mmCIF file of C-alpha atoms in Angstrom:
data_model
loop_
_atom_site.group_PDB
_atom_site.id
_atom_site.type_symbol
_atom_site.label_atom_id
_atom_site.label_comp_id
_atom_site.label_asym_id
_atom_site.label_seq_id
_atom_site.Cartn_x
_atom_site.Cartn_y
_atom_site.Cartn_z
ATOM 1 C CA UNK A 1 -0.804 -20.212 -40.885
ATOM 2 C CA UNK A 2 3.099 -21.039 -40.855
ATOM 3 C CA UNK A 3 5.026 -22.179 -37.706
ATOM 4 C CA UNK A 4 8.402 -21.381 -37.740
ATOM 5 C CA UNK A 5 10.012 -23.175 -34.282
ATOM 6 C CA UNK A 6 13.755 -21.878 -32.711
ATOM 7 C CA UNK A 7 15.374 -23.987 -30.202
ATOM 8 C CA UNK A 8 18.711 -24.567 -28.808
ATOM 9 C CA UNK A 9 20.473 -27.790 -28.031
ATOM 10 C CA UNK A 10 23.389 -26.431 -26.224
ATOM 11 C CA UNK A 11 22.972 -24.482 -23.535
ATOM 12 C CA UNK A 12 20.260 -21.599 -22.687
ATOM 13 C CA UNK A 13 21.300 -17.925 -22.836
ATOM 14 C CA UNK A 14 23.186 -18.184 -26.137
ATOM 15 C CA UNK A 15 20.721 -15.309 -27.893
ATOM 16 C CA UNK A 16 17.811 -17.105 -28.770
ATOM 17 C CA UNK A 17 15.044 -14.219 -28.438
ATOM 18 C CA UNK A 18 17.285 -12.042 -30.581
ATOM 19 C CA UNK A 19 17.509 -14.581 -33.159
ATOM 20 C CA UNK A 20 13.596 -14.951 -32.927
ATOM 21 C CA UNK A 21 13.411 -11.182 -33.028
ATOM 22 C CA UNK A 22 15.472 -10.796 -36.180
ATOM 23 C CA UNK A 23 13.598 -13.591 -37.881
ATOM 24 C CA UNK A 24 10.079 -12.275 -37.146
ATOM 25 C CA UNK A 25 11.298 -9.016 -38.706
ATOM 26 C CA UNK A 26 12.750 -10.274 -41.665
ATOM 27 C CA UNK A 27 9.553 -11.769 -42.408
ATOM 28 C CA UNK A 28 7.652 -8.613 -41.868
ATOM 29 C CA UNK A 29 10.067 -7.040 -44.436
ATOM 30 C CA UNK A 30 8.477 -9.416 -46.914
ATOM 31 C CA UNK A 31 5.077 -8.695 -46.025
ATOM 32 C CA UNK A 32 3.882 -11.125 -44.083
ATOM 33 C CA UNK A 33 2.279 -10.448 -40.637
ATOM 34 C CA UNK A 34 3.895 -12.233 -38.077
ATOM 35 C CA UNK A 35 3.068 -13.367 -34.497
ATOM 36 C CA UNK A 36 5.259 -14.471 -31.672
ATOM 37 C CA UNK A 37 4.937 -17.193 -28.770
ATOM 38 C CA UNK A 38 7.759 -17.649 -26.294
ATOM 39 C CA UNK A 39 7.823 -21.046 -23.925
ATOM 40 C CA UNK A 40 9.672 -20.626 -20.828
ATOM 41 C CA UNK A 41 9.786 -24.359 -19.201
ATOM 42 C CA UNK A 42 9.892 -23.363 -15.447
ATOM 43 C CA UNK A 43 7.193 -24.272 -13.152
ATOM 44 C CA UNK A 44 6.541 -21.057 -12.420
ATOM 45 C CA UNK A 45 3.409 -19.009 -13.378
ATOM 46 C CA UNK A 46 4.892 -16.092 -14.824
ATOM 47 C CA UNK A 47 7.879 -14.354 -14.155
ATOM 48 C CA UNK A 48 6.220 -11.637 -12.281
ATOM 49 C CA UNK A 49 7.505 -13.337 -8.848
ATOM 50 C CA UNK A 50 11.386 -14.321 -9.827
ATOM 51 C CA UNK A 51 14.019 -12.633 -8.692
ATOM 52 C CA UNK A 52 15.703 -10.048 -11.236
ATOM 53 C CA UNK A 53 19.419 -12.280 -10.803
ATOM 54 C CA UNK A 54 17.444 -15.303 -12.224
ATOM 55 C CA UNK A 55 16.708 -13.978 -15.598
ATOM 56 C CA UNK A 56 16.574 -10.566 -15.458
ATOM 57 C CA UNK A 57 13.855 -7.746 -15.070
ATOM 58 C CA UNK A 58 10.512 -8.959 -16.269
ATOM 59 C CA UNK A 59 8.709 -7.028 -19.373
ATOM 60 C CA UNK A 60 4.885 -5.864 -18.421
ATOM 61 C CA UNK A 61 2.340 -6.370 -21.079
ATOM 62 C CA UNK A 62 -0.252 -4.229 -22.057
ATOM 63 C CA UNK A 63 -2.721 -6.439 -20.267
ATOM 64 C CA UNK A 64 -0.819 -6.575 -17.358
ATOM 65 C CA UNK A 65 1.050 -9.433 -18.055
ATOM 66 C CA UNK A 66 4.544 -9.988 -16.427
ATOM 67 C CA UNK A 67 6.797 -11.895 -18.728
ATOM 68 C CA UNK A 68 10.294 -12.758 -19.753
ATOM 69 C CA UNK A 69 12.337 -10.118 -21.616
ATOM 70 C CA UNK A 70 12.368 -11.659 -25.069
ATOM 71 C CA UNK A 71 8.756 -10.866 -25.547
ATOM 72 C CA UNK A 72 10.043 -6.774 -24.874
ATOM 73 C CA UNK A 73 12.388 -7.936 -27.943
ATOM 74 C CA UNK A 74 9.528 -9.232 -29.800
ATOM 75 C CA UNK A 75 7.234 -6.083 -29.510
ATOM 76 C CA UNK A 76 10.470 -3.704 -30.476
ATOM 77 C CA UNK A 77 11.536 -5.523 -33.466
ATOM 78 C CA UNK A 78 7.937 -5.922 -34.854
ATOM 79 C CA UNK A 79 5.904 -3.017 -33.702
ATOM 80 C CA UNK A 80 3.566 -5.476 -32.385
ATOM 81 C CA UNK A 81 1.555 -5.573 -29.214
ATOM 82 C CA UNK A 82 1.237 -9.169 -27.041
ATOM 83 C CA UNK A 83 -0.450 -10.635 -24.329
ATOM 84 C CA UNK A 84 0.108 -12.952 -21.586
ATOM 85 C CA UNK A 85 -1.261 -15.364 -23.734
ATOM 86 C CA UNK A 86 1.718 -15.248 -25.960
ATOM 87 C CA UNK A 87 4.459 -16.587 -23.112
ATOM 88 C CA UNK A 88 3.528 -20.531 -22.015
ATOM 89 C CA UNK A 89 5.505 -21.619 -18.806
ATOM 90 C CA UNK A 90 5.290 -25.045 -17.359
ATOM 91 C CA UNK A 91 3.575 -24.017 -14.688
ATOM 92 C CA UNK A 92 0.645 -21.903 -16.823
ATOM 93 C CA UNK A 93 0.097 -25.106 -18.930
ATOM 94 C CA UNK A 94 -0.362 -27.702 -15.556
ATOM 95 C CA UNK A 95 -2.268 -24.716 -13.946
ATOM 96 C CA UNK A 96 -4.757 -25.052 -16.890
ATOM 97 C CA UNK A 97 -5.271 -28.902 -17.600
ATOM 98 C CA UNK A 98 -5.425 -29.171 -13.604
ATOM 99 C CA UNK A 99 -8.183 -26.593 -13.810
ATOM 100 C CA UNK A 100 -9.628 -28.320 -16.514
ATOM 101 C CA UNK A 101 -9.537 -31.534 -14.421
ATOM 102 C CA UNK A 102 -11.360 -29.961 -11.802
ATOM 103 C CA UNK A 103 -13.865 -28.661 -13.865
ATOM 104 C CA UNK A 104 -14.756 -32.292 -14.931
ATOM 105 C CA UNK A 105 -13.547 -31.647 -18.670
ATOM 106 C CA UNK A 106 -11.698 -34.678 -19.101
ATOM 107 C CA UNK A 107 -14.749 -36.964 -18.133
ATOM 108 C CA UNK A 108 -13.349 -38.718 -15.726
ATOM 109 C CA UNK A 109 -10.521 -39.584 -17.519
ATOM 110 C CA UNK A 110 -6.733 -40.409 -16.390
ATOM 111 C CA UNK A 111 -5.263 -36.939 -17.130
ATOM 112 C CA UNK A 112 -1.664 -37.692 -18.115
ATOM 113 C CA UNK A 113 1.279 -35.782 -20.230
ATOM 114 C CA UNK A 114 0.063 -37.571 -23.355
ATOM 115 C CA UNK A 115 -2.711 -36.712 -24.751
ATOM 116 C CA UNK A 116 -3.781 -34.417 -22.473
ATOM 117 C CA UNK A 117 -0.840 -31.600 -21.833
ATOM 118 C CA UNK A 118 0.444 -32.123 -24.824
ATOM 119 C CA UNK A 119 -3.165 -31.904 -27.000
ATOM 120 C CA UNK A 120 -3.658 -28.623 -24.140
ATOM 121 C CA UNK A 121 -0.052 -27.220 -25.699
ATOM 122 C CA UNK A 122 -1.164 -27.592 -29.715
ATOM 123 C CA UNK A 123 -4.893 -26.069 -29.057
ATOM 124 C CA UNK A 124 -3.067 -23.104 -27.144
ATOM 125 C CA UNK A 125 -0.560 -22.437 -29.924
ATOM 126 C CA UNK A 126 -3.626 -22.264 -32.248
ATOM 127 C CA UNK A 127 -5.532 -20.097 -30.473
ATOM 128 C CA UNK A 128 -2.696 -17.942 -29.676
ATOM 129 C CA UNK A 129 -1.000 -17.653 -33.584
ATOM 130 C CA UNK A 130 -4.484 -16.665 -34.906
ATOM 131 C CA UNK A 131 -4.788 -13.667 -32.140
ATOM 132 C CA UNK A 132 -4.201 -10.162 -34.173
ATOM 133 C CA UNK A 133 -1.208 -8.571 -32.428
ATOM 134 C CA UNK A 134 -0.854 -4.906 -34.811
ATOM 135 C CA UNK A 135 -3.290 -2.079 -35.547
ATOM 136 C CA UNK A 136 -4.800 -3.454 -38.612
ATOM 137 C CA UNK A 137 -6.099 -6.066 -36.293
ATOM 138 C CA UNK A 138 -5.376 -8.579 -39.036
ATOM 139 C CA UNK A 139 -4.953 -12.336 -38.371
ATOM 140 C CA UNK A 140 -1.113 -13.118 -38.807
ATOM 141 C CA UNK A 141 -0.002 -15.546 -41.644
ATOM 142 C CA UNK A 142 3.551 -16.555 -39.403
ATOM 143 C CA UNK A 143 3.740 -17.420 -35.607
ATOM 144 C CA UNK A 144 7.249 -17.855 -34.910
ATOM 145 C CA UNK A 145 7.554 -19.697 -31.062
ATOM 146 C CA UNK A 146 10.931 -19.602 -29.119
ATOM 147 C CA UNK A 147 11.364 -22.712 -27.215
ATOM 148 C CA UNK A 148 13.423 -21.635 -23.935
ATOM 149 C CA UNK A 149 16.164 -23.541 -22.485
ATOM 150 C CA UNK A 150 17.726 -26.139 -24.800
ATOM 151 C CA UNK A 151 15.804 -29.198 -26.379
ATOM 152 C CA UNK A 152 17.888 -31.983 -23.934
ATOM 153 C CA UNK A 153 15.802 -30.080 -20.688
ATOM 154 C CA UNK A 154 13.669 -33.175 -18.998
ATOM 155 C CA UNK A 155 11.207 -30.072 -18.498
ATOM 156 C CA UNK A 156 11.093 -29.286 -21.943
ATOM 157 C CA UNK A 157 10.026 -32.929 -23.199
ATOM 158 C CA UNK A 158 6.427 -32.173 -22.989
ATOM 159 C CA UNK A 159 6.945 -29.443 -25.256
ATOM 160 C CA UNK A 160 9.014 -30.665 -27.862
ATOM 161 C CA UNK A 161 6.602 -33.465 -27.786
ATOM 162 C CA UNK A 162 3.431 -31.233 -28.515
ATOM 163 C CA UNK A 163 5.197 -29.365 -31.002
ATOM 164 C CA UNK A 164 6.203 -32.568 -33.114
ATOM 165 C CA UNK A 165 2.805 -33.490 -33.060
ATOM 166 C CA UNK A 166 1.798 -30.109 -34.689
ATOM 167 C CA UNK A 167 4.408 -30.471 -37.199
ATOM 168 C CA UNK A 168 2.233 -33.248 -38.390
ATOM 169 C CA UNK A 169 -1.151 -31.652 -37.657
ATOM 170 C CA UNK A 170 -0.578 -28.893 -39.727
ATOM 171 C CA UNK A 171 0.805 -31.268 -42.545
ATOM 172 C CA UNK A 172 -1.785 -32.753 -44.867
ATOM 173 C CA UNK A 173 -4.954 -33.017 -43.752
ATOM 174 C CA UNK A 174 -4.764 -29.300 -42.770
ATOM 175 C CA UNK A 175 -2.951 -28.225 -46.239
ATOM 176 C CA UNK A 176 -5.890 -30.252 -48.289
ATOM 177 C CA UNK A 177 -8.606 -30.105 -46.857
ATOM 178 C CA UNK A 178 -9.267 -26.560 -46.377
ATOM 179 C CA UNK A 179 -7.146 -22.754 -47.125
ATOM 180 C CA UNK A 180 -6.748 -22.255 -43.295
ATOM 181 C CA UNK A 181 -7.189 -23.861 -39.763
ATOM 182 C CA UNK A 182 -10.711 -22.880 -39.690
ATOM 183 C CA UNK A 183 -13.333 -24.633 -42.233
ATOM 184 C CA UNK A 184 -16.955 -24.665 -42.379
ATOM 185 C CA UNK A 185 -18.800 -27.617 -43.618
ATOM 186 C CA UNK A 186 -22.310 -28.726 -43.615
ATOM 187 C CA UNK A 187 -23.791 -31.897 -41.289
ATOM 188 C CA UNK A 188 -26.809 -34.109 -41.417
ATOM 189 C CA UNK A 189 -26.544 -36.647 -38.986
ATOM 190 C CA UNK A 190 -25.903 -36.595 -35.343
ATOM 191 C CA UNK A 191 -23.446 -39.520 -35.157
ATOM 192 C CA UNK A 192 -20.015 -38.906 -33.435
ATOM 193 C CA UNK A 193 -16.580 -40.251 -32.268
ATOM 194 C CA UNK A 194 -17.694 -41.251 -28.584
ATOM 195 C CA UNK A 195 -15.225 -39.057 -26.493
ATOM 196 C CA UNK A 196 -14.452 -41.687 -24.040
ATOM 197 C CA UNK A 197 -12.323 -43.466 -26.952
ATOM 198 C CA UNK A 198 -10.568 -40.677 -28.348
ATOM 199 C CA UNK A 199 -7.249 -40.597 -26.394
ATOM 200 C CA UNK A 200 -7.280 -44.980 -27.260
ATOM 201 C CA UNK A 201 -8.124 -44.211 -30.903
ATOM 202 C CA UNK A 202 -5.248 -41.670 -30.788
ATOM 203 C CA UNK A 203 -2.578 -43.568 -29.191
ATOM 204 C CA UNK A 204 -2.828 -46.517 -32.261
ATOM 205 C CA UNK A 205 -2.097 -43.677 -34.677
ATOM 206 C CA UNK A 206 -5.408 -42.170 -35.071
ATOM 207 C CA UNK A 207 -4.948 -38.073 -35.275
ATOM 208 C CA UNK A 208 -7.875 -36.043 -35.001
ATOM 209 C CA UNK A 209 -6.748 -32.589 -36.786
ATOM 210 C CA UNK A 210 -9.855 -31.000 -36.632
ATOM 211 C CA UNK A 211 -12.397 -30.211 -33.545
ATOM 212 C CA UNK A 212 -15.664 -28.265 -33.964
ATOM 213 C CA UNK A 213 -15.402 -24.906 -32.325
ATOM 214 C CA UNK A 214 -15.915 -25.600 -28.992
ATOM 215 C CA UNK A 215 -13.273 -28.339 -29.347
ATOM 216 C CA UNK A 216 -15.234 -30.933 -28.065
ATOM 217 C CA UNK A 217 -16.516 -32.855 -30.863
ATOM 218 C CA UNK A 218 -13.727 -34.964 -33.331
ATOM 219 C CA UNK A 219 -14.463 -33.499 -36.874
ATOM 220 C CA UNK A 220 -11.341 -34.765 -39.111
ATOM 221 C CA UNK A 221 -8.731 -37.438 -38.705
ATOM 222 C CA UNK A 222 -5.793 -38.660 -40.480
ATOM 223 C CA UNK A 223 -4.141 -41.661 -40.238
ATOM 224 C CA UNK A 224 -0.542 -41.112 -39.548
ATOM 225 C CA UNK A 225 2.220 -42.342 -42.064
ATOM 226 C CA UNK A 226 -0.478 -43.597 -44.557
ATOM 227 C CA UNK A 227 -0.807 -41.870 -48.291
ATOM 228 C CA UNK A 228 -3.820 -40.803 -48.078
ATOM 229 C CA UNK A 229 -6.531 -41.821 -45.323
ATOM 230 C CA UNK A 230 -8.446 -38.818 -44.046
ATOM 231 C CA UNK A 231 -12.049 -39.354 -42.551
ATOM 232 C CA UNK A 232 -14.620 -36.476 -41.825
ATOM 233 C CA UNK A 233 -17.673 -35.724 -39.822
ATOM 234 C CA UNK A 234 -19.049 -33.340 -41.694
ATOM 235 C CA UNK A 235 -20.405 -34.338 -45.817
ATOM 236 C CA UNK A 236 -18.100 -32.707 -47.847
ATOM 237 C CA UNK A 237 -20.157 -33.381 -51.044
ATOM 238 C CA UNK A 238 -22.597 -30.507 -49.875
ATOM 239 C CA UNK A 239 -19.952 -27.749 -51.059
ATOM 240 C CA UNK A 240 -18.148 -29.803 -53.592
ATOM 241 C CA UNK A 241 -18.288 -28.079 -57.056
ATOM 242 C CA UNK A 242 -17.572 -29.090 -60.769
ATOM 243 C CA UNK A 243 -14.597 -27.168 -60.719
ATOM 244 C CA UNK A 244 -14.176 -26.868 -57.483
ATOM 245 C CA UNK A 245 -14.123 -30.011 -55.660
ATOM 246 C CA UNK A 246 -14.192 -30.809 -52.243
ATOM 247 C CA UNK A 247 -10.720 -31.080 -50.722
ATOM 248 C CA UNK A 248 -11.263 -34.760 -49.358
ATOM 249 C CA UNK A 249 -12.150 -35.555 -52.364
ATOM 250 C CA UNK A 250 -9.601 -33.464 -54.595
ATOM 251 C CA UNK A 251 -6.748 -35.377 -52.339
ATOM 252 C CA UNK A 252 -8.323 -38.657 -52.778
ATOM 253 C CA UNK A 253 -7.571 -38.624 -55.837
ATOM 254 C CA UNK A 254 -4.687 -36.550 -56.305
ATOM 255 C CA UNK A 255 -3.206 -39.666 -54.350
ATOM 256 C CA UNK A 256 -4.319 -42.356 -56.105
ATOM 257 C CA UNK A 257 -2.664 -41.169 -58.940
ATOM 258 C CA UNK A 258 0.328 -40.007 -57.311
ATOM 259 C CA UNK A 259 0.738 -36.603 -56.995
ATOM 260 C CA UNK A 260 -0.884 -35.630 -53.942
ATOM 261 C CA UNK A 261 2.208 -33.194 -52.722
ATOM 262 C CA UNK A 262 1.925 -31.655 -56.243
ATOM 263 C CA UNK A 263 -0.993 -30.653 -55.966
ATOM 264 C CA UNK A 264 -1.090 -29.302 -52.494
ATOM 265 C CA UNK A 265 2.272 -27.288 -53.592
ATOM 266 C CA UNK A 266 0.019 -26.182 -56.417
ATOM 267 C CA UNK A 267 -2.997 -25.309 -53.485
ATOM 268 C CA UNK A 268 -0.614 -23.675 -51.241
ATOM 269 C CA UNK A 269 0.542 -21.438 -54.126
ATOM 270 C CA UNK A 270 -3.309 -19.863 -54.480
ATOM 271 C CA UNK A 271 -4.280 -21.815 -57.080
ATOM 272 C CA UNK A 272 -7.320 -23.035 -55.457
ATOM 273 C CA UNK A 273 -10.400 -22.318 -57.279
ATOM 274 C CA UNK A 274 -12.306 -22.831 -61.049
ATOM 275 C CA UNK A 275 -10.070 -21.892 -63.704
ATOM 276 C CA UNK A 276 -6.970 -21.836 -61.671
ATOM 277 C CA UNK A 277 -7.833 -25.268 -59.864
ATOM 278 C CA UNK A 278 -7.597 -26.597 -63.355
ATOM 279 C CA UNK A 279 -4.396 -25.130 -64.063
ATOM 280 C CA UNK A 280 -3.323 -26.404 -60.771
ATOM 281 C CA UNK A 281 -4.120 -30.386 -61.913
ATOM 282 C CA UNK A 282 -2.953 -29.569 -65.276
ATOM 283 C CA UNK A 283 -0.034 -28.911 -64.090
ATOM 284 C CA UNK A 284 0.274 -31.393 -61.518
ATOM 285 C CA UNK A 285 -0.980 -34.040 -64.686
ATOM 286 C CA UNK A 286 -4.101 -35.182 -63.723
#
């Protein structure tokens, strides 16, 4: 999955969703399959209850959904069909982690922007990118997400915040350790990061790129700005072959001999398995 993120910095109205709409297409000409997201960063739910002089008629999904008119644009340009899902407003994302809080999720925990809105933001943009949106109910290989309003927005801080933080989760531990955002990987033991520590852990640099499914349970983390420091859950050595070795293990020592982006270039290109794994390091000179 690639994000591709368009923001302004001026001032809002300019012709942002028509930019996003013309982008998304252009990648469709090339064959990709592409998804769209559009953040509005008003505190209200939806825009099924603003008035039309505010920002115009809202578009109705086909599940209902009352949104803002770029996601009309969206479904035009691409021939795609979206859900409610698919437009996050301040107020939708506090609506959810306050739900969440009620629930007990959090553990007791002080809920605050960071972690917890902002880790709420990244695991919705996941979810959401991977959702099939055309006939062939295919998963899409390109989410493209509109941020609304312009990047200097107080209210948009929260989000430009989440999305720099998937920037990096969807760097390198993400590109090498697996083809895709979803891995499976056998366990033994029943040791695990105790939850109560994870928002400390991850506030000294600690990021945990990879959940289990119920995202609940830490399962990878990277240490940020190191070369290569990537710890697991699961034992990777249960599905590591001759010629196709684990991923941890394949960057381990791609980077101790210093060519660890080579190789995931060389990964990201489809060389990934037996003969053309070997190509790949051949090429990379290992």
């Amino acid at each position: 999955m690639k994000y591709v993120l368009v923001s302004g910095g001026v001032i809002s109205g300019v012709g942002k969703g028509i930019i996003v709409s013309s982008t998304g297409l252009l990648l469709k000409t090339k064959g990709l399959k592409v998804t769209m997201i559009k953040i509005d960063p008003y505190m209200n739910i939806d825009a099924g209850t603003m008035a039309p002089t505010e920002h115009g008629e809202c578009f109705v999904l086909e599940d209902g959904g009352e949104t803002d008119l770029d996601l009309g644009n969206y479904e035009r340009y691409l021939n795609i069909t979206l859900s409610r899902n698919h437009n996050i407003t301040t107020g939708k994302i506090y609506q959810h982690v306050i739900d969440r809080e009620r629930r007990g999720d959090y553990l007791g925990k002080t809920v605050q922007i960071v972690p917890h809105l902002t880790d709420a933001l990244q695991d919705w943009f996941v979810r959401v990118a991977h959702v099939p949106v055309d006939e062939t109910k295919v998963e899409p290989d390109v989410c493209v997400i509109e941020l609304g309003g312009t990047v200097g927005d107080i209210e948009n801080a929260p989000f430009v915040e989440a999305l720099r933080q998937l920037r990096r989760k969807a760097g390198l531990a993400s590109k090498d350790t697996s083809d895709g955002l979803i891995i499976h990987e056998r366990h033994r033991h029943r040791y695990e990061v105790n939850p109560a520590y994870v928002s400390r852990l991850a506030s000294h640099g600690l990021s945990f790129v990879g959940k289990d499914d119920q995202g609940e349970r830490m399962e990878v983390l990277e240490l940020e700005d190191h070369p290569w420091f990537v710890g697991v859950q699961f034992h990777p050595e249960y599905l590591s072959k001759v010629l196709e070795p684990s991923r941890p293990y394949l960057g381990f020592f791609a980077a101790s001999a210093g060519c660890l982006k080579e190789v995931m270039e060389k990964l990201e290109s489809g060389k990934a398995g037996g003969e053309k794994l070997g190509e790949a390091l051949e090429e990379a000179n290992i």
